[in-house]
Amino acid sequence: MDVSHIRPHIHRRPMSIRKRKTVGIDLGTTNTVVARNFETLPMEGGGCVMPSAVAFLPSGAKLIGKAARRRRAMDPRNTILSAKRVIGARWRSSYTSQFREHYPYDLLEGPDGWAVFKTRAGIVCPVEVGSTIIAGLCERTNCPVQDVHAVVTAPVGFDNRRREATALAVSNAKFASVRVIEEPIATALAYLHRSSLKYAFVYDLGGGTFDAAVVDCSSYPFRVIGHGGDPYLGGDDVDRTIALHIANRTLARDGWDLGTDAVTFDRLVLACELAKCELSESEQAAIAIPSVDPAAPESCGIISITREQLQQLTLDLVRRTFVTCDEVLAQAGLKARDMEAIFLAGGSTRLPGLNAYIESYFGKRPRTDLNPMQVVGLGASLAAARPAVAELLDPCA
Ligand code: AMP
C-alpha cells in the first residue's frame, strides 16, 4: 500500500501565536553581523563580525570573510569587497562610475542594465555576493534560516531598487521573509528600545563610509528627518594614510620602498589597521617591517606609531565628518544643541580622540555603551523580534 500521502497530523498554532523565529542582519560595506534577540551571534572560532568579502579561487572554490579579504592585493579582480556599494545599482549610475574609480574590478553592464562583476567564476552580481556572505555567516554562527524571519538594514540613501536588492540578497540565503529597516533607525532603536526622547543624532563612521542622520524618536515609527554622508570616507582611508606615513618613514630612514609592489603595500595597510586598533588601548603600536615585507633589509626593523601621531594623521578626515554633520543638521532645521542623544555606530568611531571632538561639537557626551560594530545589527534584531516595532519597517521589501 502506498502510504506516502499519509502524513502525521501536526497541530500548528497560527503564526501570530507561535513564537516567530527572527534575526537582524547588518550587511555592511566592510563587515557583516547577524543578531538574534539583541545578541550578536558568535562564529565558530570566535568573533561576531565577518568581513564582507568573497574570493573566487583558481580551484573553483570560494573563500568568505577574513580569509577572502587577505587575498585582495594578491588577486584583486577575483576578491570582491565592498559589493554593497553597487548592490541594486544600474550600470549607468554615479554609484557604478564612482565604484569603478576606486576599485580594480572588472565591472560590466549585466542583463537589464545592472552592474555586475566579471570574475574567474563567471559573471557574479552584487546580490549574489551579498547572499554568499550572509549564507556563509549563518553557517559559521549556526544560525538557522528555515522558518526564520529576517530584518536587514540599509542606508537611508538607498532607493527602493537598492533596498529590494539588499532584501533579495537575504532572501536568497533562504530566510522565510525579509524586511528592511534604515540603518540609523536600527541604531536609535538599539539604544532606546522604546521612544524616550525627541531628537537623536546617529554618527556612523565605518570602514568605507560615513553616514550622519537626525532621527526623530518621539513616537513610532522613528523617522529620519535629515541625513547625509560621504560614501568614500572611513577606516580604510585611515589605514591607507598610516601606511603611506610608514612607507615614507621607511624610505627616508632605511632607503627601502614599501610602496612599489601592490601586494606588499596591501600587507602594510593590513598591519597598519591592526596598529590603529591597538592604539585605542595603548599609547604606542609597533609595525615590524620584515613581517610586512620579507625582502626588506634587516635594518628596517620596527617602526612605531603613537596615538598622538594617529590623531594628527586623521585630523583632516575627522574635520570632514563635521562638515557633513553641519549639512545634516541644517537639512533637519535643527542645531547641534537640539540633539538629546548622540549615538555612535561604525568601528572607526573608536579612533582615539574622536569622542572628544564629537562631545565638543554637540556639547554632550556621545553614547558608546554598545559595540559600534554591532549596534546596527542589534537594532535590526530588536525590530525583527518585537511586533510592537514592526511598523518601523520599511514596507518596500
Ligand atoms: P564597520 O564598517 O562598522 O564594520 O567598521 C569597520 C572599520 O572600523 C574598519 O576600518 C576597522 O579598522 C575600524 N575599527 C575597528 N576597531 C577599531 C578601533 N579600535 N580603532 C579604530 N578603528 C577601528
Coordinates of C-alpha atoms and ligand atoms in Angstrom, one line a residue:
M1 CA 0.0 0.0 0.0
D2 CA 1.3 3.5 -0.9
V3 CA 1.4 5.5 2.3
S4 CA 3.4 8.4 1.1
H5 CA 0.3 10.6 1.1
I6 CA -0.4 9.9 4.8
R7 CA 1.3 12.5 7.0
P8 CA 1.2 12.6 10.8
H9 CA -1.2 15.2 11.9
I10 CA 0.8 18.2 13.2
H11 CA -1.2 20.7 15.2
R12 CA 0.1 24.1 14.1
R13 CA -0.7 27.2 16.0
P14 CA -1.3 30.2 13.9
M15 CA 1.9 32.2 13.2
S16 CA 0.8 35.1 15.3
I17 CA 0.6 32.9 18.4
R18 CA 3.6 30.7 17.8
K19 CA 6.8 32.4 18.7
R20 CA 8.3 33.6 15.4
K21 CA 12.0 32.9 15.0
T22 CA 13.7 36.1 13.9
V23 CA 17.1 37.6 13.2
G24 CA 18.5 41.0 12.4
I25 CA 21.2 41.4 9.8
D26 CA 23.6 44.2 9.1
L27 CA 25.0 43.5 5.7
G28 CA 27.7 46.2 5.8
T29 CA 30.1 47.6 3.2
T30 CA 33.0 46.3 5.3
N31 CA 31.6 43.8 7.7
T32 CA 28.5 41.7 8.3
V33 CA 26.8 40.9 11.6
V34 CA 23.8 38.7 12.4
A35 CA 22.0 39.1 15.7
R36 CA 19.1 37.5 17.5
N37 CA 17.0 39.0 20.3
F38 CA 19.6 41.7 21.0
E39 CA 22.6 39.4 20.9
T40 CA 25.1 39.1 18.1
L41 CA 25.7 35.5 17.1
P42 CA 29.3 34.3 17.6
M43 CA 31.1 32.5 14.8
E44 CA 32.7 29.1 15.4
G45 CA 36.3 30.0 16.1
G46 CA 35.4 33.4 17.7
G47 CA 34.2 36.9 16.8
C48 CA 30.9 38.1 15.7
V49 CA 31.9 40.4 12.9
M50 CA 32.8 38.9 9.5
P51 CA 34.4 40.9 6.7
S52 CA 32.0 41.3 3.7
A53 CA 34.5 39.7 1.3
V54 CA 34.2 36.8 -1.2
A55 CA 37.2 35.4 -3.1
F56 CA 36.9 33.2 -6.1
L57 CA 39.9 30.8 -6.2
P58 CA 41.5 29.3 -9.3
S59 CA 40.5 25.8 -8.0
G60 CA 36.8 26.9 -8.3
A61 CA 36.4 27.1 -4.5
K62 CA 35.2 30.3 -2.7
L63 CA 36.6 31.9 0.4
I64 CA 34.4 34.1 2.6
G65 CA 35.3 36.7 5.3
K66 CA 38.7 37.2 6.7
A67 CA 40.5 34.6 4.5
A68 CA 38.9 36.2 1.4
R69 CA 39.9 39.7 2.5
R70 CA 43.6 38.7 2.8
R71 CA 43.7 37.9 -0.9
R72 CA 42.6 41.4 -2.0
A73 CA 46.0 42.6 -3.3
M74 CA 47.2 39.1 -4.5
D75 CA 44.2 38.6 -6.7
P76 CA 42.2 41.8 -6.8
R77 CA 39.8 41.0 -9.7
N78 CA 38.6 37.9 -8.1
T79 CA 38.4 39.1 -4.5
I80 CA 35.2 41.1 -4.1
L81 CA 35.0 43.6 -1.3
S82 CA 32.5 46.4 -0.7
A83 CA 29.9 44.9 -3.1
K84 CA 27.3 46.8 -1.1
R85 CA 28.4 50.0 -2.9
V86 CA 26.9 48.7 -6.1
I87 CA 24.1 46.4 -4.9
G88 CA 21.0 47.2 -6.9
A89 CA 22.9 49.8 -8.9
R90 CA 22.4 50.5 -12.5
W91 CA 25.4 50.3 -14.8
R92 CA 24.7 53.9 -15.9
S93 CA 24.7 55.4 -12.4
S94 CA 27.0 57.6 -10.3
Y95 CA 27.3 54.6 -7.8
T96 CA 28.9 52.5 -10.5
S97 CA 31.1 55.1 -12.0
Q98 CA 32.4 56.1 -8.6
F99 CA 33.0 52.5 -7.7
R100 CA 35.0 51.9 -10.9
E101 CA 37.3 54.8 -10.0
H102 CA 38.1 53.3 -6.6
Y103 CA 38.2 49.6 -7.2
P104 CA 40.2 47.4 -9.6
Y105 CA 37.3 45.0 -10.5
D106 CA 36.2 44.1 -14.0
L107 CA 32.7 45.6 -13.8
L108 CA 30.3 45.1 -16.7
E109 CA 26.9 46.0 -17.7
G110 CA 24.9 42.9 -16.9
P111 CA 21.5 41.8 -18.1
D112 CA 18.8 44.5 -17.9
G113 CA 21.4 47.2 -17.2
W114 CA 22.7 46.2 -13.8
A115 CA 26.3 46.5 -12.7
V116 CA 27.9 43.0 -12.4
F117 CA 31.4 41.6 -11.7
K118 CA 33.3 39.6 -14.2
T119 CA 35.4 37.0 -12.2
R120 CA 37.1 33.8 -13.0
A121 CA 33.9 32.1 -11.7
G122 CA 31.9 33.9 -14.4
I123 CA 29.5 36.8 -14.1
V124 CA 28.6 37.5 -10.4
C125 CA 26.1 40.1 -9.5
P126 CA 26.4 42.1 -6.2
V127 CA 23.3 40.5 -4.9
E128 CA 24.9 37.1 -5.2
V129 CA 28.0 38.4 -3.4
G130 CA 25.7 39.5 -0.6
S131 CA 23.8 36.2 -0.4
T132 CA 27.2 34.3 -0.3
I133 CA 28.3 36.4 2.6
I134 CA 25.1 36.0 4.6
A135 CA 24.8 32.3 3.9
G136 CA 28.5 31.9 5.0
L137 CA 28.0 33.9 8.2
C138 CA 24.8 31.9 9.0
E139 CA 26.7 28.7 8.6
R140 CA 29.6 29.9 10.8
T141 CA 27.2 31.1 13.5
N142 CA 24.9 28.1 13.3
C143 CA 22.1 30.4 12.6
P144 CA 19.1 28.6 11.1
V145 CA 17.4 30.2 8.2
Q146 CA 14.4 28.0 7.6
D147 CA 11.2 29.5 9.1
V148 CA 13.3 32.4 10.3
H149 CA 12.1 36.0 9.6
A150 CA 14.9 38.5 8.9
V151 CA 15.2 42.2 9.1
V152 CA 18.1 43.6 7.2
T153 CA 19.4 47.2 7.4
A154 CA 20.0 49.6 4.5
P155 CA 21.4 53.1 4.3
V156 CA 18.9 55.9 4.3
G157 CA 20.2 56.9 0.9
F158 CA 19.2 53.6 -0.7
D159 CA 16.4 54.0 -3.2
N160 CA 13.7 51.3 -3.5
R161 CA 15.7 49.3 -6.1
R162 CA 18.7 49.2 -3.8
R163 CA 16.6 48.2 -0.8
E164 CA 15.0 45.5 -2.8
A165 CA 18.3 44.2 -3.9
T166 CA 19.6 44.1 -0.3
A167 CA 16.4 42.2 0.7
L168 CA 16.9 39.8 -2.2
A169 CA 20.5 39.0 -1.0
V170 CA 18.9 38.0 2.3
S171 CA 16.0 36.0 0.9
N172 CA 18.4 34.1 -1.5
A173 CA 20.1 32.9 1.7
K174 CA 16.7 31.1 2.3
F175 CA 15.1 33.1 5.1
A176 CA 11.4 32.8 5.4
S177 CA 10.8 36.5 5.0
V178 CA 12.8 39.7 4.8
R179 CA 12.0 43.3 5.7
V180 CA 14.2 46.3 5.6
I181 CA 15.0 48.9 8.2
E182 CA 17.1 52.1 7.8
E183 CA 20.4 51.9 9.5
P184 CA 20.2 55.0 11.8
I185 CA 16.8 53.8 12.9
A186 CA 18.3 50.5 13.9
T187 CA 21.0 52.3 15.8
A188 CA 18.5 54.5 17.6
L189 CA 16.3 51.5 18.4
A190 CA 19.3 49.6 19.8
Y191 CA 20.0 52.5 22.2
L192 CA 16.5 53.4 23.1
H193 CA 14.5 50.2 22.9
R194 CA 11.5 52.4 23.1
S195 CA 10.8 56.0 22.5
S196 CA 12.1 58.2 25.3
L197 CA 13.4 61.4 23.7
K198 CA 12.8 63.6 20.7
Y199 CA 15.9 64.1 18.6
A200 CA 18.9 61.8 18.4
F201 CA 21.9 62.1 16.1
V202 CA 23.5 59.0 14.7
Y203 CA 27.2 59.4 13.7
D204 CA 28.2 56.3 11.8
L205 CA 31.8 56.1 10.7
G206 CA 32.6 52.6 9.3
G207 CA 35.3 51.0 7.3
G208 CA 34.4 52.7 4.0
T209 CA 31.6 55.1 4.5
F210 CA 30.5 58.0 6.8
D211 CA 26.7 58.4 7.4
A212 CA 25.1 61.0 9.6
A213 CA 21.4 61.3 10.5
V214 CA 19.0 63.1 12.7
V215 CA 16.3 60.7 13.9
D216 CA 13.0 61.8 15.4
C217 CA 12.4 59.3 18.1
S218 CA 9.4 61.0 19.7
S219 CA 6.9 58.4 18.5
Y220 CA 6.7 55.3 16.4
P221 CA 7.7 55.0 13.7
F222 CA 11.0 56.7 14.3
R223 CA 11.8 58.9 11.4
V224 CA 15.0 60.1 9.7
I225 CA 14.5 63.9 9.3
G226 CA 17.9 64.7 7.9
H227 CA 20.7 62.6 6.6
G228 CA 23.9 62.8 4.6
G229 CA 27.3 61.3 4.3
D230 CA 30.4 60.6 2.4
P231 CA 30.3 57.2 0.6
Y232 CA 34.1 57.1 0.4
L233 CA 35.3 58.2 3.9
G234 CA 36.1 55.7 6.6
G235 CA 38.6 53.5 8.4
D236 CA 40.1 52.3 5.0
D237 CA 41.3 55.9 4.4
V238 CA 42.8 55.9 7.9
D239 CA 44.7 52.6 7.2
R240 CA 46.0 53.9 3.9
T241 CA 47.1 57.2 5.4
I242 CA 49.0 55.4 8.2
A243 CA 50.5 53.1 5.6
L244 CA 51.7 56.0 3.4
H245 CA 53.2 57.6 6.5
I246 CA 55.1 54.4 7.5
A247 CA 56.2 53.8 3.9
N248 CA 57.6 57.4 3.7
R249 CA 59.4 56.9 7.0
T250 CA 60.9 53.6 5.9
L251 CA 62.1 55.2 2.7
A252 CA 63.6 58.1 4.5
R253 CA 65.2 56.1 7.3
D254 CA 66.3 52.9 5.6
G255 CA 66.1 53.7 1.9
W256 CA 63.5 50.9 1.4
D257 CA 60.4 51.5 -0.6
L258 CA 57.3 49.5 0.6
G259 CA 55.1 51.2 -2.0
T260 CA 56.4 49.7 -5.2
D261 CA 54.6 46.4 -5.0
A262 CA 50.8 46.3 -4.6
V263 CA 50.8 43.1 -2.5
T264 CA 53.5 44.4 -0.1
F265 CA 51.7 47.7 0.3
D266 CA 48.4 45.9 1.0
R267 CA 50.1 43.8 3.7
L268 CA 51.4 47.1 5.1
V269 CA 47.8 48.5 5.1
L270 CA 46.6 45.4 7.0
A271 CA 49.4 45.8 9.5
C272 CA 48.5 49.5 9.9
E273 CA 44.9 48.6 10.5
L274 CA 46.0 46.3 13.4
A275 CA 48.2 49.0 14.8
K276 CA 45.4 51.6 14.5
C277 CA 43.1 49.3 16.6
E278 CA 45.8 48.7 19.1
L279 CA 46.1 52.5 19.6
S280 CA 42.6 52.6 21.1
E281 CA 44.1 50.7 24.0
S282 CA 47.7 51.7 24.1
E283 CA 49.7 54.9 23.6
Q284 CA 52.0 53.3 21.1
A285 CA 51.9 50.5 18.5
A286 CA 54.7 48.8 16.5
I287 CA 54.9 47.6 12.9
A288 CA 57.5 45.0 12.1
I289 CA 58.6 45.8 8.6
P290 CA 60.3 42.4 7.9
S291 CA 57.0 40.7 8.6
V292 CA 55.2 43.0 6.1
D293 CA 58.0 42.6 3.5
P294 CA 60.2 39.6 3.9
A295 CA 62.6 41.0 1.3
A296 CA 63.2 44.2 3.3
P297 CA 66.8 44.5 4.7
E298 CA 67.4 43.7 8.4
S299 CA 68.0 47.4 9.1
C300 CA 64.3 48.2 8.5
G301 CA 63.3 46.6 11.8
I302 CA 60.4 48.1 13.6
I303 CA 58.6 51.4 13.1
S304 CA 56.4 52.7 15.9
I305 CA 53.4 55.0 15.8
T306 CA 51.9 56.8 18.7
R307 CA 48.3 57.7 19.5
E308 CA 49.2 61.4 19.1
Q309 CA 50.6 60.7 15.6
L310 CA 47.5 58.9 14.6
Q311 CA 45.3 61.8 15.8
Q312 CA 47.4 64.2 13.7
L313 CA 47.1 61.9 10.7
T314 CA 43.4 61.6 10.9
L315 CA 42.5 65.2 11.8
D316 CA 41.5 66.2 8.3
L317 CA 39.3 63.1 7.9
V318 CA 37.6 63.9 11.2
R319 CA 37.0 67.5 10.2
R320 CA 35.3 66.4 7.0
T321 CA 32.8 64.4 9.0
F322 CA 31.7 67.5 10.9
V323 CA 31.1 69.4 7.6
T324 CA 28.6 66.7 6.9
C325 CA 27.1 67.0 10.4
D326 CA 26.6 70.7 9.7
E327 CA 24.7 69.9 6.5
V328 CA 22.6 67.3 8.0
L329 CA 21.5 69.5 10.9
A330 CA 20.7 72.3 8.5
Q331 CA 18.6 69.9 6.5
A332 CA 16.6 69.0 9.6
G333 CA 16.3 72.7 10.6
L334 CA 18.0 71.9 13.9
K335 CA 21.1 72.9 15.9
A336 CA 23.7 70.6 17.4
R337 CA 22.5 71.5 20.9
D338 CA 18.9 70.3 20.0
M339 CA 20.2 66.7 19.9
E340 CA 19.3 65.0 23.1
A341 CA 21.5 62.0 22.4
I342 CA 24.4 61.2 20.1
F343 CA 24.6 57.5 19.2
L344 CA 27.8 56.2 17.7
A345 CA 27.9 53.4 15.1
G346 CA 30.8 52.0 12.9
G347 CA 34.1 50.7 14.1
S348 CA 36.0 53.8 13.2
T349 CA 34.2 55.8 16.0
R350 CA 36.8 54.1 18.2
L351 CA 39.6 56.3 16.7
P352 CA 41.5 57.9 19.5
G353 CA 40.4 61.5 20.2
L354 CA 37.2 61.3 18.1
N355 CA 34.8 61.2 21.1
A356 CA 36.2 64.4 22.4
Y357 CA 35.6 66.1 19.1
I358 CA 32.1 64.8 18.9
E359 CA 31.5 65.9 22.5
S360 CA 32.7 69.4 21.8
Y361 CA 30.6 69.7 18.6
F362 CA 27.4 68.6 20.2
G363 CA 28.0 69.8 23.7
K364 CA 27.3 66.4 25.1
R365 CA 29.0 63.1 25.5
P366 CA 28.2 60.5 22.8
R367 CA 26.8 57.2 23.9
T368 CA 29.3 54.4 23.4
D369 CA 28.0 51.7 25.6
L370 CA 27.0 49.4 22.7
N371 CA 29.7 48.0 20.4
P372 CA 29.7 50.3 17.4
M373 CA 30.5 47.5 15.0
Q374 CA 27.4 45.6 16.2
V375 CA 24.9 48.2 17.2
V376 CA 23.2 48.3 13.8
G377 CA 22.7 44.5 13.7
L378 CA 21.5 44.6 17.4
G379 CA 18.9 47.2 16.5
A380 CA 17.7 45.2 13.5
S381 CA 17.3 42.1 15.8
L382 CA 15.0 44.1 18.0
A383 CA 13.0 45.3 15.1
A384 CA 12.7 41.7 13.9
A385 CA 11.8 40.3 17.3
R386 CA 9.3 42.8 18.7
P387 CA 6.0 43.0 16.9
A388 CA 5.4 46.4 18.6
V389 CA 8.0 48.0 16.5
A390 CA 7.1 46.2 13.3
E391 CA 5.7 49.4 12.0
L392 CA 9.2 50.8 11.9
L393 CA 10.0 48.5 9.0
D394 CA 10.1 49.8 5.5
P395 CA 7.3 48.2 3.6
C396 CA 9.1 48.2 0.3
A397 CA 10.7 44.8 0.7
Ligands
AMP1 P1 32.4 48.8 10.4 O1 32.2 49.3 9.0 O2 31.4 49.3 11.4 O3 32.4 47.3 10.4 O4 33.8 49.2 10.9 C1 35.0 48.7 10.3 C2 36.1 49.7 10.5 O5 36.3 50.0 11.9 C3 37.4 49.3 9.9 O6 38.0 50.3 9.2 C4 38.2 49.0 11.2 O7 39.6 49.1 11.0 C5 37.7 50.1 12.1 N1 37.9 49.8 13.5 C6 37.6 48.7 14.2 N2 38.1 48.8 15.5 C7 38.7 50.0 15.6 C8 39.5 50.6 16.6 N3 39.6 50.1 17.8 N4 40.0 51.8 16.4 C9 39.9 52.4 15.1 N5 39.2 51.8 14.1 C10 38.6 50.6 14.3

